[in-house]
Each structure stands twice: as structure tokens, then as C-alpha cells.
Amino acid sequence: MIFLTEDGLLILDAISMRLQAVGEALKNIDKKDKEFLLQVADKEYWSKIIKTREIISHHYINLDAEIVYMICDEKLEELKDKIIRLISLEK
């Protein structure tokens, strides 16, 4: 596993902080305008991201590095596309 080295742990920490920031931003957007995020994806999609933020924030010691790797490998491109769509809706 890529994160099992000293440098890997630094990368895991950095990625986790970024995921936490994204989740926090989405949580704040959802609080301000419940319908905005739903224009791009359903509530379950956004809820999973916000819950990931909760796990990172409050249960970091139990964070599963393999899940973080899977998120990076399989989920970030889709999230990026959805966020770009949200940005385009604001203009």
C-alpha cells in the first residue's frame, strides 16, 4: 500500500485534509441552499461525501488508508466533473 511509508503517511494526511475541506465546503453549501447540490446529483451522493468529511474530522485515528486510496483512484474525477457543473450553474 502506497501510504505505509513515512512519505506515504504525509501524503495520506494531505489528501485527507483536502477531502475534509471539500466535504466541509459541500456541507456549508447544503446548509445555505438545499436544492443547489441536487441540480447535479442526488442527496445520497452528496451525503456520502459529507459523511466522509465527518469520519476524517472525528474518527481520523480509524481512517482506512485503502478507502482513501479508492476515493482518489475511482471517485475524484466524477466529483470534479460535478463541481465544475455546479460552478457553471452559478454564472
mmCIF file of C-alpha atoms in Angstrom:
data_model
loop_
_atom_site.group_PDB
_atom_site.id
_atom_site.type_symbol
_atom_site.label_atom_id
_atom_site.label_comp_id
_atom_site.label_asym_id
_atom_site.label_seq_id
_atom_site.Cartn_x
_atom_site.Cartn_y
_atom_site.Cartn_z
ATOM 1 C CA MET A 1 0.000 0.000 0.000
ATOM 2 C CA ILE A 2 1.368 3.368 -1.038
ATOM 3 C CA PHE A 3 0.538 5.036 2.302
ATOM 4 C CA LEU A 4 2.521 2.633 4.511
ATOM 5 C CA THR A 5 5.797 4.528 4.293
ATOM 6 C CA GLU A 6 6.750 7.698 6.150
ATOM 7 C CA ASP A 7 6.287 9.751 2.977
ATOM 8 C CA GLY A 8 3.081 7.856 2.281
ATOM 9 C CA LEU A 9 1.645 8.883 5.642
ATOM 10 C CA LEU A 10 2.367 12.520 4.807
ATOM 11 C CA ILE A 11 0.529 12.065 1.513
ATOM 12 C CA LEU A 12 -2.382 10.347 3.293
ATOM 13 C CA ASP A 13 -2.594 13.260 5.730
ATOM 14 C CA ALA A 14 -2.522 15.822 2.924
ATOM 15 C CA ILE A 15 -5.168 14.019 0.878
ATOM 16 C CA SER A 16 -7.346 13.580 3.963
ATOM 17 C CA MET A 17 -7.182 17.295 4.728
ATOM 18 C CA ARG A 18 -8.238 18.106 1.165
ATOM 19 C CA LEU A 19 -11.126 15.637 1.320
ATOM 20 C CA GLN A 20 -12.125 17.144 4.643
ATOM 21 C CA ALA A 21 -12.099 20.647 3.143
ATOM 22 C CA VAL A 22 -14.209 19.565 0.166
ATOM 23 C CA GLY A 23 -16.698 17.870 2.474
ATOM 24 C CA GLU A 24 -16.888 20.931 4.707
ATOM 25 C CA ALA A 25 -17.493 23.218 1.729
ATOM 26 C CA LEU A 26 -20.252 20.966 0.416
ATOM 27 C CA LYS A 27 -21.795 20.753 3.885
ATOM 28 C CA ASN A 28 -21.890 24.563 4.079
ATOM 29 C CA ILE A 29 -23.386 24.874 0.599
ATOM 30 C CA ASP A 30 -26.039 22.321 1.517
ATOM 31 C CA LYS A 31 -26.916 24.261 4.685
ATOM 32 C CA LYS A 32 -27.355 27.506 2.732
ATOM 33 C CA ASP A 33 -29.261 26.100 -0.239
ATOM 34 C CA LYS A 34 -30.609 22.544 -0.012
ATOM 35 C CA GLU A 35 -31.620 22.488 -3.679
ATOM 36 C CA PHE A 36 -28.372 23.740 -5.250
ATOM 37 C CA LEU A 37 -26.400 20.494 -4.997
ATOM 38 C CA LEU A 38 -29.424 18.477 -6.125
ATOM 39 C CA GLN A 39 -29.183 20.089 -9.560
ATOM 40 C CA VAL A 40 -26.121 17.945 -10.247
ATOM 41 C CA ALA A 41 -26.510 14.790 -8.127
ATOM 42 C CA ASP A 42 -28.920 13.216 -5.676
ATOM 43 C CA LYS A 43 -28.884 13.699 -1.915
ATOM 44 C CA GLU A 44 -27.244 10.299 -1.303
ATOM 45 C CA TYR A 45 -24.230 11.233 -3.453
ATOM 46 C CA TRP A 46 -23.562 14.458 -1.528
ATOM 47 C CA SER A 47 -24.356 12.821 1.800
ATOM 48 C CA LYS A 48 -21.597 10.237 1.285
ATOM 49 C CA ILE A 49 -19.042 12.985 0.700
ATOM 50 C CA ILE A 50 -20.186 14.954 3.727
ATOM 51 C CA LYS A 51 -20.098 11.784 5.859
ATOM 52 C CA THR A 52 -16.551 11.129 4.664
ATOM 53 C CA ARG A 53 -15.676 14.578 5.984
ATOM 54 C CA GLU A 54 -17.237 13.642 9.332
ATOM 55 C CA ILE A 55 -15.160 10.453 9.532
ATOM 56 C CA ILE A 56 -11.956 12.297 8.714
ATOM 57 C CA SER A 57 -12.745 15.064 11.202
ATOM 58 C CA HIS A 58 -13.949 12.994 14.128
ATOM 59 C CA HIS A 59 -12.546 9.489 13.641
ATOM 60 C CA TYR A 60 -9.216 10.113 11.913
ATOM 61 C CA ILE A 61 -7.413 7.531 14.025
ATOM 62 C CA ASN A 62 -9.648 4.852 12.468
ATOM 63 C CA LEU A 63 -9.316 6.129 8.900
ATOM 64 C CA ASP A 64 -8.836 3.307 6.393
ATOM 65 C CA ALA A 65 -5.998 4.195 4.030
ATOM 66 C CA GLU A 66 -7.320 1.765 1.407
ATOM 67 C CA ILE A 67 -10.633 3.619 1.294
ATOM 68 C CA VAL A 68 -8.826 6.940 0.879
ATOM 69 C CA TYR A 69 -6.809 5.412 -1.957
ATOM 70 C CA MET A 70 -10.009 4.068 -3.588
ATOM 71 C CA ILE A 71 -11.610 7.515 -3.348
ATOM 72 C CA CYS A 72 -8.609 9.050 -5.081
ATOM 73 C CA ASP A 73 -8.415 6.344 -7.693
ATOM 74 C CA GLU A 74 -12.095 5.914 -8.515
ATOM 75 C CA LYS A 75 -14.181 8.849 -7.285
ATOM 76 C CA LEU A 76 -12.334 12.149 -7.670
ATOM 77 C CA GLU A 77 -12.828 12.550 -11.408
ATOM 78 C CA GLU A 78 -16.604 12.236 -11.047
ATOM 79 C CA LEU A 79 -16.604 14.686 -8.132
ATOM 80 C CA LYS A 80 -14.504 17.132 -10.122
ATOM 81 C CA ASP A 81 -16.972 16.973 -13.018
ATOM 82 C CA LYS A 82 -19.915 17.582 -10.702
ATOM 83 C CA ILE A 83 -18.217 20.535 -9.028
ATOM 84 C CA ILE A 84 -17.411 22.052 -12.423
ATOM 85 C CA ARG A 85 -21.103 21.705 -13.314
ATOM 86 C CA LEU A 86 -22.076 23.421 -10.061
ATOM 87 C CA ILE A 87 -19.688 26.282 -10.776
ATOM 88 C CA SER A 88 -21.184 26.709 -14.237
ATOM 89 C CA LEU A 89 -24.662 26.992 -12.678
ATOM 90 C CA GLU A 90 -23.551 29.933 -10.551
ATOM 91 C CA LYS A 91 -22.552 32.082 -13.513
#
